[in-house]
Coordinates of C-alpha atoms and ligand atoms in Angstrom, one line a residue:
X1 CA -74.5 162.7 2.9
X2 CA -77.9 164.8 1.9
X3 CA -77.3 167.3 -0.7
X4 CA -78.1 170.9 0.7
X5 CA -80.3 173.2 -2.1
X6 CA -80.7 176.9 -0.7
X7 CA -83.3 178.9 -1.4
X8 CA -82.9 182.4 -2.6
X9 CA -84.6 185.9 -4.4
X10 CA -85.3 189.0 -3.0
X11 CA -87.8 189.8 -0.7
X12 CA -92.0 188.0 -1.1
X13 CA -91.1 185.9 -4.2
X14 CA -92.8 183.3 -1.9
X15 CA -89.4 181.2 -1.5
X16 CA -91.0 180.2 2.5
X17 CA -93.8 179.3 1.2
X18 CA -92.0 177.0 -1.3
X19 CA -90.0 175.8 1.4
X20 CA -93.1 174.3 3.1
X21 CA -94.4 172.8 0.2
X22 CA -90.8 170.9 -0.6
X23 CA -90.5 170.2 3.1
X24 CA -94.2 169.8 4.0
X25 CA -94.0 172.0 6.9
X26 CA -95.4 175.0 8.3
X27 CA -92.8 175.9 10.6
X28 CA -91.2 178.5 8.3
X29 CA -92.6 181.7 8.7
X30 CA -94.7 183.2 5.8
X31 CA -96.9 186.4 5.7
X32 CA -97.4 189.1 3.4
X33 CA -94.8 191.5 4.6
X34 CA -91.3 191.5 2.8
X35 CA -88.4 190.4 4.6
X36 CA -89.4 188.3 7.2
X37 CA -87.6 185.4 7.0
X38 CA -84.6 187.4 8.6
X39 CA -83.1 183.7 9.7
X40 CA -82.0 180.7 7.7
X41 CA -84.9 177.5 7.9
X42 CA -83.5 173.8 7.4
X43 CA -86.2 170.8 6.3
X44 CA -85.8 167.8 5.0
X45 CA -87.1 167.5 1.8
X46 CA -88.2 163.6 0.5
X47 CA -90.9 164.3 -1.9
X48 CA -88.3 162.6 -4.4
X49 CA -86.3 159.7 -4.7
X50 CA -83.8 161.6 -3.9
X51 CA -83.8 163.2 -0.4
X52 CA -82.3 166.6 0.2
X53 CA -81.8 169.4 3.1
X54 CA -83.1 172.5 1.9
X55 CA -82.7 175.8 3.0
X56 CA -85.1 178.6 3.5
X57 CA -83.2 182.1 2.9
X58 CA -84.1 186.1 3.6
X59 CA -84.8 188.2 0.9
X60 CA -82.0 189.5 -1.0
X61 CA -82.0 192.9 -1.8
X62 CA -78.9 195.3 -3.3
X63 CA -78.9 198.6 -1.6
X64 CA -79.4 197.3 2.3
X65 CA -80.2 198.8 5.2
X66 CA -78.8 197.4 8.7
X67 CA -81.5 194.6 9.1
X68 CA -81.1 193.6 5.4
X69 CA -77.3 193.8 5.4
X70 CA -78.0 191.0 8.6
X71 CA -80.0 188.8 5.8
X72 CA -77.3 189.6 2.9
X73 CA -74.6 187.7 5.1
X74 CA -77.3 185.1 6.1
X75 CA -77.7 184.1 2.5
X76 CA -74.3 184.6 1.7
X77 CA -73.6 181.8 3.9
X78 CA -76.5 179.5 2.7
X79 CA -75.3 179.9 -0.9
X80 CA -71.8 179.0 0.4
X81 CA -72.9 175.5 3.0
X82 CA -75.5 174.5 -0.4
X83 CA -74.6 172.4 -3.2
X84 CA -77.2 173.5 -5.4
X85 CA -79.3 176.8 -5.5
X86 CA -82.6 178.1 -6.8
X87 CA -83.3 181.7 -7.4
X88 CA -86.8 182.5 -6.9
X89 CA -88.1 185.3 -9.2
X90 CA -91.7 186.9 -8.9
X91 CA -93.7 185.6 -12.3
X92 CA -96.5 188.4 -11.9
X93 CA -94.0 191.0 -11.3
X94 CA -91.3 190.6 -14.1
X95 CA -87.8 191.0 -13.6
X96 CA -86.7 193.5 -11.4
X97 CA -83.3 195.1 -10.4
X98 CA -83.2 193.2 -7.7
X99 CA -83.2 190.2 -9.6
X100 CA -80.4 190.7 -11.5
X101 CA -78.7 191.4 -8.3
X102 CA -79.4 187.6 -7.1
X103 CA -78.9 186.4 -10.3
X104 CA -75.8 187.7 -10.4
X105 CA -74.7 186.3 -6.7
X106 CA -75.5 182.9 -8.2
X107 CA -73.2 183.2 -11.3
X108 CA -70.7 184.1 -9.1
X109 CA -71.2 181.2 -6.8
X110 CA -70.3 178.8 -9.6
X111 CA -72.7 176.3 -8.2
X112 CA -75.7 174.5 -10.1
X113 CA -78.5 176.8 -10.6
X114 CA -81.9 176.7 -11.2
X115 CA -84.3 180.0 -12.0
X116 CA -88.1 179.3 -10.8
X117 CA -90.8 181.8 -11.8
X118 CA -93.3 181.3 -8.8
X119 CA -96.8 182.3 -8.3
X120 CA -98.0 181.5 -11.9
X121 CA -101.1 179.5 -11.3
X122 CA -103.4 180.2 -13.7
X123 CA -101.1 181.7 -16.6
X124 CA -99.9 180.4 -19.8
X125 CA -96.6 179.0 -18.9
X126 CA -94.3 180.5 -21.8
X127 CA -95.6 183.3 -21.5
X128 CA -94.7 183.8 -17.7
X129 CA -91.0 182.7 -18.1
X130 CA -90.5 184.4 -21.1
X131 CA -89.1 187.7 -19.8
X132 CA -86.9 185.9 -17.5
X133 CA -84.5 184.4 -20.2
X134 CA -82.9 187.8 -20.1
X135 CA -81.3 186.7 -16.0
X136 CA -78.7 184.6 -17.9
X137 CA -79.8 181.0 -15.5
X138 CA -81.1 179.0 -18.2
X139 CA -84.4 177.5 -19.3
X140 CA -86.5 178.8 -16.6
X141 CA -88.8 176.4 -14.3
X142 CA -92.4 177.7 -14.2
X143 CA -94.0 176.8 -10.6
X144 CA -97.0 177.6 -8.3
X145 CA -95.6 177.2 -4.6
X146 CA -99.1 177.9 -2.8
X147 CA -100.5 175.3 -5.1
X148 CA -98.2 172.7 -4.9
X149 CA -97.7 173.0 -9.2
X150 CA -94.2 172.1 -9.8
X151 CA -93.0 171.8 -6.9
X152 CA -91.6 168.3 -7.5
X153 CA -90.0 168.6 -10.7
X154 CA -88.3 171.6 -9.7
X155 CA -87.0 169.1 -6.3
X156 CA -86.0 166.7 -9.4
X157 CA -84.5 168.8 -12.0
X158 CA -82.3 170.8 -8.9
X159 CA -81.3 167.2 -8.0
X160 CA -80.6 165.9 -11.2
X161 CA -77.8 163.3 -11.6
X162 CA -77.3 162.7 -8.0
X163 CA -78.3 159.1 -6.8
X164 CA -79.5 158.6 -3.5
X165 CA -77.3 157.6 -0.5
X166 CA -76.6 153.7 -0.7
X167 CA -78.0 151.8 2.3
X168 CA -74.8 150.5 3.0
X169 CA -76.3 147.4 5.6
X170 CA -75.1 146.9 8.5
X171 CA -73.3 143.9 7.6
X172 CA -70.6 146.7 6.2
X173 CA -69.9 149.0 9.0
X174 CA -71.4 148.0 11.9
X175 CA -73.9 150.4 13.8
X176 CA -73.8 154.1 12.7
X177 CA -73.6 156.5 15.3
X178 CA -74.0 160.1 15.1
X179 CA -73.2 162.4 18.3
X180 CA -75.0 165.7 18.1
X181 CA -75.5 168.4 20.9
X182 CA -75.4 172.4 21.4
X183 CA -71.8 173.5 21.3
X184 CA -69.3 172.9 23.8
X185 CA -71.6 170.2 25.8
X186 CA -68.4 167.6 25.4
X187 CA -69.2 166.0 22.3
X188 CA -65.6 166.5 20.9
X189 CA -64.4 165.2 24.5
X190 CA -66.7 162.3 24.2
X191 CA -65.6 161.5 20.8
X192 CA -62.0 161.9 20.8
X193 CA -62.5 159.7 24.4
X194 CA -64.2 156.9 22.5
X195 CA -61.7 157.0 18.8
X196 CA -58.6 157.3 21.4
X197 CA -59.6 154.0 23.7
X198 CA -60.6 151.6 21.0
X199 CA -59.4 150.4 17.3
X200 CA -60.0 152.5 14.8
X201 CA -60.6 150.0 11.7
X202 CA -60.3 152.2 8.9
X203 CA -56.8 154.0 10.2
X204 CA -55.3 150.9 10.9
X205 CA -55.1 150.5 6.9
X206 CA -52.3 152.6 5.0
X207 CA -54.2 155.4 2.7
X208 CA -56.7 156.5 4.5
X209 CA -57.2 160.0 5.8
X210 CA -58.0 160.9 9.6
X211 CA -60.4 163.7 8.1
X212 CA -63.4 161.4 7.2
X213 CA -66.5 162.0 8.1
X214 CA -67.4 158.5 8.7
X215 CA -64.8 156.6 11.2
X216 CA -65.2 153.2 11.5
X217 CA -64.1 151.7 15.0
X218 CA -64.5 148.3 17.3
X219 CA -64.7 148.7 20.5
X220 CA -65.8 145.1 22.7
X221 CA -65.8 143.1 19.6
X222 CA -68.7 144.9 18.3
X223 CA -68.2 147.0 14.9
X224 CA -69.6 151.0 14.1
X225 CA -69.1 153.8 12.2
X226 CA -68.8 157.4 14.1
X227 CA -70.5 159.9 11.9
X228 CA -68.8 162.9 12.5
X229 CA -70.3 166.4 12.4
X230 CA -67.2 168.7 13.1
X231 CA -64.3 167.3 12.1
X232 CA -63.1 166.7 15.6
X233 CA -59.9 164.6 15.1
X234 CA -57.9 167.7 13.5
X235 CA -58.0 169.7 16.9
X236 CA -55.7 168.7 19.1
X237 CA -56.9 170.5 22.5
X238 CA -60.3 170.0 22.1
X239 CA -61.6 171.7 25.6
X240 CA -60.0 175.2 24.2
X241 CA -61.9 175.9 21.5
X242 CA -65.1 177.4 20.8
X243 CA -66.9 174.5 18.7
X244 CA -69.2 176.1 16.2
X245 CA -72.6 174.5 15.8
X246 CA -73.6 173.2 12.1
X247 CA -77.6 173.3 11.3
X248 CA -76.4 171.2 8.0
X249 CA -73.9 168.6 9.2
X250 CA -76.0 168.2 12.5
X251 CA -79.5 167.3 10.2
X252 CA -77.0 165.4 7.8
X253 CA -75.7 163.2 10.4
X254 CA -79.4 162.4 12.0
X255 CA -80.0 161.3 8.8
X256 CA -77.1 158.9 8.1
X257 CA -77.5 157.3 11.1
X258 CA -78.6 154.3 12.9
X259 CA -78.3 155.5 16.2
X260 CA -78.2 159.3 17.2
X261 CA -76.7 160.1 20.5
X262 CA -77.4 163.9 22.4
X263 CA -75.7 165.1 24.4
X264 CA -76.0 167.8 27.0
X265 CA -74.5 169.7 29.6
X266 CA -75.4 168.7 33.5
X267 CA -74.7 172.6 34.4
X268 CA -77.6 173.9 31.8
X269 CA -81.2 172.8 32.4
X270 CA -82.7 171.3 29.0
X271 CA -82.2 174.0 26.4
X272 CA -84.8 174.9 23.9
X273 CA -82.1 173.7 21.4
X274 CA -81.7 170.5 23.0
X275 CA -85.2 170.2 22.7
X276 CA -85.7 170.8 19.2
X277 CA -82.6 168.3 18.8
X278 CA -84.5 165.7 20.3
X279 CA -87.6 166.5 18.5
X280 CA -85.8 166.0 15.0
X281 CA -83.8 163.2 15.8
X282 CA -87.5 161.2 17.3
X283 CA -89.1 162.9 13.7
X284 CA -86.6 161.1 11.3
X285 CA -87.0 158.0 13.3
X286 CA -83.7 157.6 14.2
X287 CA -83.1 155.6 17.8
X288 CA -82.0 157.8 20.4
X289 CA -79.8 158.1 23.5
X290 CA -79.7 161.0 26.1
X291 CA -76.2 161.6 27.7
X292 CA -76.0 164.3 30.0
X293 CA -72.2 165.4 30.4
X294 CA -69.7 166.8 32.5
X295 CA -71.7 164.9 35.6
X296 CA -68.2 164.4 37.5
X297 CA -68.2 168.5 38.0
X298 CA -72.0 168.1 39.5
X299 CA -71.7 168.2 43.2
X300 CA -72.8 164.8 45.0
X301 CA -75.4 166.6 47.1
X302 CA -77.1 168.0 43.8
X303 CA -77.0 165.2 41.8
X304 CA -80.6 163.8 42.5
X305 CA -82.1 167.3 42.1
X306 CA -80.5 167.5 38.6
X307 CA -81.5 164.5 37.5
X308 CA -85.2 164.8 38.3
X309 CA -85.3 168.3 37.0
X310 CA -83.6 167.1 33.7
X311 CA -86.2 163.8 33.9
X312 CA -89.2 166.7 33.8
X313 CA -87.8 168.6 30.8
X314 CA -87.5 165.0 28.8
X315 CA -90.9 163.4 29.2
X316 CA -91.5 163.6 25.6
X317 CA -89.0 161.0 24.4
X318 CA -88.9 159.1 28.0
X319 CA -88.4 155.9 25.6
X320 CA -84.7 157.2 24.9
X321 CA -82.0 155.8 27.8
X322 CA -80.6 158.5 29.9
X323 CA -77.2 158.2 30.6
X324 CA -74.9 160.5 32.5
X325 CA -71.4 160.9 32.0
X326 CA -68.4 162.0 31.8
X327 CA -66.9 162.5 28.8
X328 CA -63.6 163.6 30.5
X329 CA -62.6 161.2 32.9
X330 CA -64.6 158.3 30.7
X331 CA -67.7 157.0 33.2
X332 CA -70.6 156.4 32.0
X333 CA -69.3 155.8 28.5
X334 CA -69.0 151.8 28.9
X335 CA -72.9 151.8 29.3
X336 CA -73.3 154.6 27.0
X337 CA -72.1 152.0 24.4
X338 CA -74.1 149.2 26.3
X339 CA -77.2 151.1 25.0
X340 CA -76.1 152.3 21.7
X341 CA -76.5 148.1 21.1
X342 CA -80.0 147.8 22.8
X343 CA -81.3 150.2 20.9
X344 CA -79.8 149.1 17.9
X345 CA -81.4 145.7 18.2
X346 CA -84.5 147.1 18.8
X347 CA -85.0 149.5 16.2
X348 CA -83.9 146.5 13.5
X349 CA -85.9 144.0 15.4
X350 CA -87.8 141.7 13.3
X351 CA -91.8 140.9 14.1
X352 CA -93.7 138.5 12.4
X353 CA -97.5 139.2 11.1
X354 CA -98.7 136.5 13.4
X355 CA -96.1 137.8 16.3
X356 CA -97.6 141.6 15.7
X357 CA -101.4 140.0 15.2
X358 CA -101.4 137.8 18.6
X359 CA -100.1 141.3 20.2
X360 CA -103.3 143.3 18.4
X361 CA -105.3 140.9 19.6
X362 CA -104.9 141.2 23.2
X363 CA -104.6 144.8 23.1
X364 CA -107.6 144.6 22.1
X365 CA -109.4 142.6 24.4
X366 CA -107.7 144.7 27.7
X367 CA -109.4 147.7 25.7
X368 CA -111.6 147.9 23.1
X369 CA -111.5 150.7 20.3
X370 CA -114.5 153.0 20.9
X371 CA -117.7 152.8 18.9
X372 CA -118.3 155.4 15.3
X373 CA -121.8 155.9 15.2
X374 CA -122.7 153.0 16.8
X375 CA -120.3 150.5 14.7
X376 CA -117.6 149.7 16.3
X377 CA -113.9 150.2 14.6
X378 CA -112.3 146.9 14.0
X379 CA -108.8 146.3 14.3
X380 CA -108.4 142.8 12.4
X381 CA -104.6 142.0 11.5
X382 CA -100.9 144.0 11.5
X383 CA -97.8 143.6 9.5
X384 CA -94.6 145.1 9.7
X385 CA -93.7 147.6 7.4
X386 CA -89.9 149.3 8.3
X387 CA -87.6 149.3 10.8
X388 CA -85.1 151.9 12.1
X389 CA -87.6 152.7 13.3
X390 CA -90.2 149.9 13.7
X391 CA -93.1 150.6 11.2
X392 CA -96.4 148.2 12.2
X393 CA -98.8 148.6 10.0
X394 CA -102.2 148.1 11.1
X395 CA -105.7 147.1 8.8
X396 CA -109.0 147.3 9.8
X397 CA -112.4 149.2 9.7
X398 CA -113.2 153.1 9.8
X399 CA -109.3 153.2 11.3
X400 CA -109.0 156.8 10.6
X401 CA -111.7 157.4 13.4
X402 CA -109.2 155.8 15.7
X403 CA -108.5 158.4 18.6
X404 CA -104.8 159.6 19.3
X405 CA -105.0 158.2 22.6
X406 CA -105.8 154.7 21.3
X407 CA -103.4 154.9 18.9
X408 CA -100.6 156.0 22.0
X409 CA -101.9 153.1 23.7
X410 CA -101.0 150.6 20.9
X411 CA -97.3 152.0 20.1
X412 CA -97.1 151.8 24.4
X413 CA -98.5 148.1 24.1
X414 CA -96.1 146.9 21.5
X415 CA -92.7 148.7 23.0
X416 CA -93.5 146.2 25.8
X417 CA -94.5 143.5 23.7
X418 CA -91.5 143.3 21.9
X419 CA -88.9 145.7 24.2
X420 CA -88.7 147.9 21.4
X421 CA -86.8 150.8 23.6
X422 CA -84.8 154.3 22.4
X423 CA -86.4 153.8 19.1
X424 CA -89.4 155.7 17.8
X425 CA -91.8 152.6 16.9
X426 CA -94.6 154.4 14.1
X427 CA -97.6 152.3 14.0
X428 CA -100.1 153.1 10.8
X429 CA -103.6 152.3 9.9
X430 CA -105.4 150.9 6.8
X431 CA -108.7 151.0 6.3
X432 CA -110.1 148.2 4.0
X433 CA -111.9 150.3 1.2
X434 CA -115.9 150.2 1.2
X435 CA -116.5 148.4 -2.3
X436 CA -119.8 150.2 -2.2
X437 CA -117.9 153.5 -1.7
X438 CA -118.9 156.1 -4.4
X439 CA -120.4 153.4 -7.0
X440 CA -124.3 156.6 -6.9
X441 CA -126.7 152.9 -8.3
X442 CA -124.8 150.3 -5.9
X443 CA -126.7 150.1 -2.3
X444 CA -125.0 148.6 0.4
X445 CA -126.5 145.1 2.1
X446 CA -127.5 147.8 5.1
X447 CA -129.2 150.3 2.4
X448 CA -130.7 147.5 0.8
X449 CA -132.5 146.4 4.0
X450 CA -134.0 149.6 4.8
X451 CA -135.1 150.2 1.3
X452 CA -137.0 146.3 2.2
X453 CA -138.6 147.7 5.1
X454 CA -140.0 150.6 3.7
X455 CA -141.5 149.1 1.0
X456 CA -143.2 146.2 3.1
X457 CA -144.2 149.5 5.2
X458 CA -145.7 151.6 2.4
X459 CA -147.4 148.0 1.2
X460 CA -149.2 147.9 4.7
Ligands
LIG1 N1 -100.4 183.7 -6.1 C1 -99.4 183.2 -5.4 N2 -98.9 183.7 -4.3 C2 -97.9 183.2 -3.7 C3 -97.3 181.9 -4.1 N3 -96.3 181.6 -3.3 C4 -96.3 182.6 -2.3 N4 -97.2 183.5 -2.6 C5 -97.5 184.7 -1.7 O1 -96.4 185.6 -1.8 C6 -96.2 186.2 -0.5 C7 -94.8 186.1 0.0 O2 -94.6 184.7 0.3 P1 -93.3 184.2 1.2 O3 -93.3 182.8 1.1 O4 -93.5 184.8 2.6 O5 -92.1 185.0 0.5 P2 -90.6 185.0 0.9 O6 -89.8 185.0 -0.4 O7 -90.3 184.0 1.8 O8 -90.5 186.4 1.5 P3 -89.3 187.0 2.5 O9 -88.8 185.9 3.3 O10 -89.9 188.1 3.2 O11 -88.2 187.4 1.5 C8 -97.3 185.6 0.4 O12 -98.4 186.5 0.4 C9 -97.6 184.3 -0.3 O13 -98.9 183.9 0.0 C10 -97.9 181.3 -5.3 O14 -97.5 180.3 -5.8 N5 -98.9 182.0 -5.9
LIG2 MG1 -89.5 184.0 3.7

């Protein structure tokens, strides 16, 4: 599983705006006034080898008032759910009280630490850490967040001595499937449903623990690996308790699998949870299956209406089988599973260059890629570069002129082509570089033309 590094320091030590720059997003929040990250933020952090979830934190301050009592427990929380913390300290400001304060939480967490002195762009970098010895954290790690200085060797020395997660092939356990959802949609049900009817491979050998977070299991001869996200085999009546909903594991278990299933309730129309769900599962790549849940309780009368109304919420990954269920009484789940394999296959389907090329070719001929200033952008030969999901990379001419909508039109082209479907397919461009490009005495064969003409011209 990902390791989890938190974020925290009091309030406008610029801990969001490192967040962005570890995570390369702009989603979190950042602005001038102190305290507004009142929330915790989650990324994905892979600007090293090894890959992390970090988390973005409130500033911590000592004497609170109501709202920062609210972000005291936040980050309390995030320093308990992380493996590894940085405190963030102001380099143009010195140390300050509330410094210490943090510092002091992060002694007391007993976890790795690591003291970064941010915003010192600019300044001699002994000289900025110097005063900060005095916090007790060790050697501290001079950075620039805003300008992307240091940024990646703080990512490495936070993750230092931890290897990344072995890509364990399929070969060993089979297809790896996480189930993820909003709590209380049925995922336990749907689990426990699933574990319960077929042979659970690990359990059936003495020594191993019911607990684990991966649970390998055959079910019609085919062999996977259940990635767990709440522990769901301790709980006996599943349907009584309140499940509680885990940013961490959830993001954890996208990443570990092959084949991410969501699920959601038939009695709620598409939450704006689900929704971001959905949007981070199709972001990692991961393939992806819809299962709406609970559909025996949904009224025969209704059940069209639903459907299309749930249909209109889910345009944006119509590639991803819709399936509904029910978890409880176990329809649905037989072709749930059906799909878990297509998709599978697709998203670790293997396309040859002259396979991918062929496809290019014709796309290209039904439609041809608009003109750049009168040349028009070639597309001449692709390759496949990843699967899980399907990379195809793509080389050609001026390529990064290449409108969205042709670009939609390609990825739609090859999903046919090679029935690539519940799998995000990425398809990337390379532009063969100009050899002419930035070489001031060089002229191109077209420079050197015009330079012809307008001599013989001048001659006349
Ligand atoms: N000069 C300089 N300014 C920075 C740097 N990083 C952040 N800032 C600025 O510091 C201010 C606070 O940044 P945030 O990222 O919002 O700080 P924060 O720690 O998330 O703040 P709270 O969430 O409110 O506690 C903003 O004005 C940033 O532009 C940096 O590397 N150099
Ligand atoms: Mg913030």
């Amino acid at each position: 599983m990902l390791p989890v590094v938190a974020l925290i320091g009091r309030p406008n030590t610029g801990k969001s705006t490192l967040f962005n720059a570890m995570t390369g997003t702009r989603d979190a929040l950042v602005a001038d006034l102190p305290g507004l990250t009142r929330d915790r933020q989650y990324g994905f952090a892979r600007r090293t080898e090894v890959p992390c979830i970090v988390v973005d934190t409130g500033g911590l301050v000592e004497d609170a008032n109501e709202i920062e009592t609210l972000m005291v427990a936040q980050t309390d929380r995030a320093i308990e759910e992380a493996d590894r913390l940085v405190v963030l300290v102001d380099g143009r400001a010195g140390v300050t009280p509330q410094d210490q304060f943090v510092a002091q939480l992060a002694r007391r967490s007993g976890k790795p630490v690591i003291l970064a002195v941010n915003k010192t762009e600019g300044f001699d970098h002994d000289i900025a850490v110097a005063d900060f010895h005095q916090l007790g954290l060790g050697e501290p790690h001079p950075l620039s967040a805003a300008h992307d200085q240091g940024v990646i060797s703080l990512l490495e020395a936070i993750l230092v001595g931890l290897v990344p997660d072995p890509q364990d092939g399929p070969e060993m356990h089979g297809i790896r499937v996480a189930v993820i959802g909003r709590p209380n949609v049925g995922k336990s049900t749907l689990i426990n449903r699933v574990l319960g009817e077929n042979r659970l491979v690990a359990f059936d050998q003495p020594g191993t623990t019911r607990d684990a977070v991966f649970v390998p299991f055959e079910r019609d001869g085919e062999r996977y690996t259940l990635i767990d996200t709440a522990g769901l085999r301790r709980r006996s009546r599943v349907e009584d308790t309140i499940e509680k909903f885990s940013v961490i594991k959830t993001l954890q278990a996208i990443e570990s699998a092959n084949v991410v299933i969501v699920v959601m309730d038939a009695h709620d129309t598409v939450a704006e949870q689900d929704a971001s769900l959905l949007g981070t599962v199709i972001e990692q790549g991961r393939a992806l299956i819809l299962a709406v849940n609970k559909w025996d309780n949904i009224p025969t009368e209704q059940r069209d209406l639903i459907r299309q109304q749930i249909e209109q919420r889910l345009t944006f990954a119509d590639f991803a089988p819709l399936h509904f269920i029910s978890a409880r009484h176990g329809s649905g789940v037989g072709e749930l599973f059906a799909s878990v394999r297509k998709v599978y296959a697709a998203a670790m389907r293997a396309m040859s260059t002259p396979e991918l090329t062929r496809v290019l070719e014709t796309a290209i001929e039904s439609h041809q890629p608009p003109l750049v200033r009168g040349r028009r952008i070639k597309l001449r030969y692709a390759h496949q570069g990843g699967r899980n999901p399907p990379v195809i990379v793509i080389h050609g001419n001026q390529t990064e002129h290449l409108p969205d909508a042709y670009k939609r039109y390609l990825v739609n082209v090859y999903r046919k082509a090679f029935d690539l479907m519940g799998t995000p397919v990425r398809v990337t461009f390379r532009s063969e570089v100009n050899p002419f490009a930035g070489k001031r005495n060089v002229l191109t064969p077209r420079q050197v033309k015009k330079r012809k003409r307008l001599i013989q011209r001048n001659k006349r």
